[in-house]
XYZ file of C-alpha atoms in Angstrom:
397
model
C 190.427 240.666 124.425
C 190.401 236.885 124.520
C 193.327 236.754 122.098
C 195.471 238.804 124.482
C 194.483 236.402 127.268
C 195.526 233.499 125.070
C 198.899 235.108 124.377
C 199.535 235.201 128.118
C 198.573 231.529 128.330
C 200.955 230.680 125.493
C 203.790 232.461 127.272
C 202.950 230.607 130.489
C 202.835 227.294 128.655
C 206.211 227.891 127.033
C 207.729 228.637 130.417
C 205.976 225.890 132.407
C 204.701 223.140 130.055
C 204.609 220.738 132.992
C 201.487 222.501 134.294
C 199.410 221.227 131.367
C 198.248 217.645 130.666
C 199.441 217.953 127.050
C 200.926 220.531 124.735
C 198.886 223.616 123.961
C 197.770 223.841 120.333
C 197.449 227.472 119.324
C 194.855 228.129 116.595
C 193.922 231.650 117.588
C 196.535 234.061 116.208
C 196.007 236.118 113.092
C 199.457 236.194 111.566
C 201.235 233.874 109.097
C 204.010 231.638 110.377
C 205.715 230.843 107.070
C 208.908 232.741 106.250
C 209.154 236.016 104.317
C 210.344 235.740 100.701
C 214.073 234.945 100.546
C 214.787 237.881 98.262
C 214.357 240.205 101.254
C 217.566 238.811 102.788
C 219.649 240.027 99.864
C 218.035 243.459 99.943
C 218.927 243.811 103.614
C 222.515 242.757 102.913
C 222.760 245.393 100.175
C 221.904 248.117 102.663
C 224.362 246.851 105.256
C 227.166 246.889 102.681
C 226.326 250.314 101.226
C 227.625 253.127 103.441
C 225.328 255.789 101.990
C 222.184 253.644 102.352
C 223.262 252.522 105.797
C 223.489 256.140 106.987
C 220.167 257.025 105.375
C 218.484 254.040 107.028
C 219.222 255.528 110.455
C 217.741 258.962 109.717
C 214.255 260.382 110.025
C 212.102 260.187 106.937
C 209.296 262.609 106.022
C 206.184 261.941 108.085
C 204.241 260.480 105.150
C 207.238 258.539 103.822
C 210.155 259.126 101.459
C 209.065 260.311 97.986
C 210.880 257.395 96.338
C 209.103 254.967 98.686
C 205.718 256.373 97.703
C 206.644 256.151 94.028
C 207.767 252.549 94.556
C 204.442 251.710 96.245
C 202.639 253.198 93.243
C 204.634 250.841 91.007
C 203.930 247.897 93.357
C 200.202 248.637 93.248
C 200.271 248.727 89.460
C 202.430 245.633 88.943
C 200.878 243.361 91.575
C 197.309 244.652 91.868
C 196.834 246.494 88.556
C 195.820 249.624 90.463
C 196.715 253.148 89.322
C 197.584 255.327 92.322
C 199.153 258.767 92.352
C 202.122 258.736 94.803
C 200.697 261.984 96.219
C 197.742 259.988 97.610
C 199.945 257.443 99.421
C 200.809 257.786 103.104
C 203.401 255.394 104.541
C 202.963 254.317 108.169
C 203.863 252.055 111.056
C 201.282 249.326 110.533
C 197.595 249.450 109.643
C 196.544 249.535 113.302
C 198.359 252.811 113.837
C 197.222 254.279 110.536
C 193.561 253.441 111.037
C 193.826 255.309 114.345
C 195.063 258.334 112.384
C 192.083 258.013 110.027
C 189.734 258.116 113.026
C 191.354 261.316 114.271
C 191.317 262.919 110.836
C 187.595 262.613 110.073
C 185.731 262.126 113.365
C 184.471 264.530 115.997
C 182.677 263.869 119.310
C 179.103 262.622 118.835
C 179.808 261.309 115.327
C 178.934 257.722 114.409
C 180.915 254.838 112.919
C 179.474 251.617 111.495
C 181.315 248.313 111.936
C 180.292 244.955 110.532
C 179.191 242.102 112.774
C 181.149 239.942 112.785
C 184.152 242.187 112.307
C 187.743 242.696 113.379
C 187.806 243.001 117.155
C 190.405 245.771 117.449
C 188.598 248.549 115.540
C 186.278 249.296 118.452
C 189.111 249.460 120.992
C 191.148 251.712 118.693
C 188.177 254.011 118.220
C 187.469 254.227 121.951
C 191.105 255.013 122.687
C 191.603 257.608 119.954
C 188.241 259.344 120.427
C 187.975 258.853 124.211
C 184.605 257.071 123.982
C 183.001 260.137 122.364
C 181.920 258.412 119.128
C 178.922 256.095 118.883
C 179.327 252.685 117.235
C 176.622 250.926 115.259
C 176.863 247.334 114.034
C 175.726 245.990 110.670
C 175.146 242.229 110.625
C 176.609 240.635 107.485
C 175.990 236.938 108.258
C 172.311 236.008 108.379
C 170.480 233.627 110.693
C 171.127 230.756 108.286
C 174.876 231.236 108.607
C 175.260 232.756 105.120
C 177.285 235.812 104.130
C 174.507 238.116 102.904
C 174.940 241.793 103.810
C 171.560 243.544 103.779
C 172.030 247.020 102.279
C 168.567 248.175 103.321
C 169.606 247.449 106.880
C 172.790 249.465 106.346
C 170.776 252.414 105.010
C 168.677 252.291 108.156
C 171.814 252.395 110.285
C 173.144 255.534 108.621
C 172.159 258.880 110.128
C 173.296 262.492 109.695
C 175.989 261.768 112.302
C 177.479 258.786 110.447
C 180.938 259.617 109.113
C 182.648 256.258 108.503
C 181.990 252.606 107.602
C 184.753 249.982 107.794
C 184.826 246.934 105.521
C 187.422 244.131 105.727
C 187.822 241.974 102.623
C 188.713 239.143 102.823
C 187.024 239.290 106.183
C 188.248 238.733 109.699
C 186.932 236.486 111.275
C 184.693 235.231 108.473
C 187.075 234.881 105.497
C 184.485 236.221 103.048
C 185.438 238.181 99.922
C 183.027 240.991 99.101
C 181.820 240.967 95.498
C 182.220 243.796 92.995
C 178.465 244.345 93.070
C 178.448 244.680 96.857
C 181.361 247.121 96.878
C 179.770 249.158 94.076
C 176.590 249.431 96.150
C 178.621 250.538 99.167
C 180.394 253.226 97.170
C 177.072 254.498 95.791
C 175.755 254.756 99.353
C 178.937 256.543 100.457
C 178.616 259.132 97.712
C 174.917 259.674 98.326
C 175.265 259.959 102.106
C 178.720 261.616 102.059
C 180.163 258.937 104.323
C 183.739 257.671 104.099
C 184.298 253.939 103.629
C 187.586 252.488 104.814
C 188.496 249.228 103.092
C 190.939 247.099 105.080
C 192.830 244.873 102.625
C 195.021 243.053 105.132
C 194.339 239.661 103.500
C 194.164 240.571 99.800
C 197.188 238.369 98.984
C 195.264 235.371 100.352
C 192.234 235.330 98.037
C 191.951 231.645 97.198
C 190.564 231.769 93.652
C 193.092 233.770 91.616
C 190.785 233.602 88.575
C 188.050 235.520 90.404
C 189.878 238.289 92.234
C 187.330 241.133 92.354
C 188.032 244.186 90.220
C 187.764 246.634 93.145
C 191.182 245.376 94.283
C 192.420 247.345 91.254
C 190.222 250.407 91.825
C 191.841 253.830 91.995
C 190.888 255.707 95.188
C 187.868 257.993 94.903
C 186.430 260.884 96.879
C 184.855 258.794 99.650
C 187.001 255.634 99.783
C 190.114 255.040 101.895
C 192.240 251.907 101.411
C 194.330 250.472 104.235
C 197.137 248.255 102.908
C 199.350 246.443 105.386
C 202.421 244.527 104.295
C 202.433 242.442 107.482
C 200.590 239.499 105.975
C 201.594 239.889 102.337
C 205.328 239.852 103.124
C 204.955 237.589 106.196
C 206.618 240.373 108.197
C 204.198 241.639 110.875
C 207.124 242.637 113.077
C 208.254 245.216 110.532
C 205.105 247.336 111.054
C 205.015 248.406 107.406
C 201.828 249.786 105.852
C 200.362 252.531 103.733
C 197.072 254.307 103.160
C 195.534 255.332 99.847
C 193.479 258.425 100.659
C 191.509 261.231 98.963
C 193.276 264.575 98.493
C 191.369 266.269 101.294
C 192.710 263.898 103.975
C 196.434 264.054 103.153
C 197.265 267.232 105.068
C 195.124 266.231 108.060
C 196.755 262.790 108.434
C 200.222 264.262 107.846
C 199.626 266.770 110.646
C 198.251 264.120 112.995
C 201.142 261.721 112.377
C 203.709 264.457 112.978
C 202.450 264.482 116.558
C 201.752 260.754 116.972
C 204.546 258.841 115.245
C 206.803 261.518 113.707
C 207.926 259.209 110.877
C 207.789 255.650 109.514
C 210.933 253.516 109.791
C 213.610 254.530 107.272
C 215.351 251.136 107.125
C 212.143 249.319 106.183
C 211.298 251.967 103.594
C 214.669 251.589 101.876
C 214.329 247.800 101.765
C 210.828 248.012 100.292
C 211.739 250.795 97.870
C 214.435 248.579 96.413
C 212.006 245.646 96.285
C 209.147 247.524 94.638
C 211.300 249.432 92.136
C 212.602 246.468 90.151
C 210.381 244.491 87.766
C 212.374 241.301 88.210
C 211.866 241.391 91.982
C 208.193 242.264 91.643
C 207.810 239.261 89.360
C 209.322 237.000 91.994
C 207.135 238.582 94.644
C 203.989 237.995 92.607
C 204.967 234.354 92.200
C 205.453 234.149 95.987
C 201.929 235.527 96.512
C 200.323 233.118 94.048
C 202.021 230.082 95.577
C 201.169 231.291 99.081
C 197.482 231.792 98.295
C 197.276 228.250 96.884
C 198.953 226.837 99.961
C 196.607 228.641 102.329
C 193.604 227.619 100.220
C 194.607 223.957 100.569
C 194.946 224.339 104.337
C 191.525 225.998 104.498
C 189.980 223.111 102.553
C 191.588 220.593 104.895
C 190.359 222.478 107.970
C 186.801 222.640 106.612
C 186.805 218.925 105.869
C 187.809 218.064 109.435
C 185.365 220.521 111.001
C 182.461 219.222 108.933
C 183.088 215.754 110.290
C 181.784 217.053 113.633
C 178.033 216.551 113.816
C 176.096 219.730 114.584
C 178.828 222.152 113.468
C 177.930 224.639 110.714
C 180.950 225.987 108.801
C 181.048 229.217 106.809
C 183.413 228.358 103.960
C 186.120 231.048 103.642
C 187.074 232.574 100.286
C 190.325 234.085 101.484
C 192.522 234.830 104.486
C 193.430 232.173 107.016
C 190.405 231.831 109.269
C 187.512 229.412 109.400
C 184.445 230.741 111.206
C 181.985 228.124 112.424
C 178.691 227.982 114.281
C 178.641 225.960 117.522
C 175.312 227.241 118.845
C 173.651 223.815 118.570
C 175.979 222.755 121.403
C 176.336 225.962 123.394
C 175.350 229.539 122.598
C 178.150 230.930 124.772
C 181.257 231.076 122.592
C 183.294 232.313 125.554
C 182.385 229.264 127.632
C 183.280 226.870 124.819
C 186.492 228.794 124.171
C 187.566 228.506 127.800
C 186.633 224.824 128.137
C 188.628 223.971 125.016
C 191.688 225.635 126.514
C 191.367 224.300 130.042
C 190.220 220.742 129.268
C 191.629 220.038 125.826
C 194.504 222.547 125.502
C 193.291 223.989 122.197
C 193.168 227.762 121.789
C 190.647 229.321 119.374
C 188.935 232.742 119.434
C 185.324 233.267 120.619
C 182.874 234.828 118.193
C 181.479 237.187 120.816
C 184.749 239.134 120.670
C 184.155 239.925 116.996
C 181.598 242.678 117.498
C 179.287 240.512 119.565
C 178.750 237.634 117.136
C 177.717 235.028 119.677
C 177.551 231.259 119.179
C 180.503 231.057 116.757
C 184.235 230.332 117.009
C 187.159 231.427 114.847
C 189.917 228.961 114.011
C 193.149 230.291 112.514
C 195.303 227.816 110.617
C 198.050 230.415 110.026
C 200.032 229.401 113.157
C 200.258 225.804 111.879
C 200.707 226.407 108.152
C 204.079 224.643 108.403
C 202.770 221.808 110.606
C 199.467 220.342 109.312
C 199.862 217.402 111.677
C 199.441 219.820 114.599
C 196.280 221.201 112.977
C 194.923 217.680 112.643
C 195.655 216.910 116.284
C 193.967 220.124 117.352
C 190.856 219.372 115.310
C 190.703 215.846 116.700
C 190.694 217.313 120.189
C 187.963 219.765 119.176
C 185.895 216.883 117.848
C 186.479 214.944 121.058
C 185.275 217.961 123.041
C 182.020 218.370 121.107
C 181.318 214.637 121.178
C 181.662 214.741 124.957
C 179.118 217.601 125.089
C 176.738 215.715 122.842
């Protein structure tokens, strides 16, 4: 993918900055750069100083996670997200990427069909191809209309579904679009899933970054049903993507299948991380501090989004889709050039600004994704990058 190419460029720049006319400004990556909550430091120290916990942290855990970890997640879901979840329906894993791969293996067979949104997260398709060896057909459902508005057409979705369709994936808030699906939209999706007997996997990677805390949709608090699977990664919420900590909320019928699959694929999630998070999620006082961390973080990211939109809208001919959550701004550059890959490459080579081309996000051509997460601590760098972007488009005009 283009993002992997950019990562190589970043590594090259860090090693040989003299090769570039000016410093590379990286606005492509999808992970937060602010620090994890400080309370995690003390929890780690507690384990290091406790001989029994230290020994346990080095052992294998059950494949679907320690029972006390799953109980702690159930408490975390209730305290933070007001969701009631039976610990028996929780499967702990090594990151949402790995766990979504297990979901593919658990419900899909050769010649089945999966529906992705367009635009949509670029890695789902590659995961599916790898896990299913290119034996599953992919269909795309466009959720941004020709006017640049987020308006999923459910009649179009119905037309996409066939007897072979087994799974639909929804990301909310979205990547790359930053849109938050409404309760009405999710209710319609769940009705379709029940009628057609199709699983819907909801990827909630950015749920802690919904900008308007007064209007967080109620489905964030929904208990899992017969046809809905919820992927919850702690990478973004805890600002700890390197920990590879995640969990699935799944229907009863999938628990044994995923357990069996993961015994062969990963064997077990990391014990040390589970102990840290069990201690975090088990105490009300720590959960209270964590909730405060989330609220402050969402406000901070919302302010950065607003600032980014303001600067982008100062560029004549650019159409911006205003995000409602996450840390991406998706914008239409087709009035200048319909090839997002060409614009992406010219911005890197001529102006040393790295974004992500829309065509990588399930073929959504003519758009670019800007991530302000890498510069959340340095808004001056964001401003410089956007000034260069403006300079680029003015030169094309």
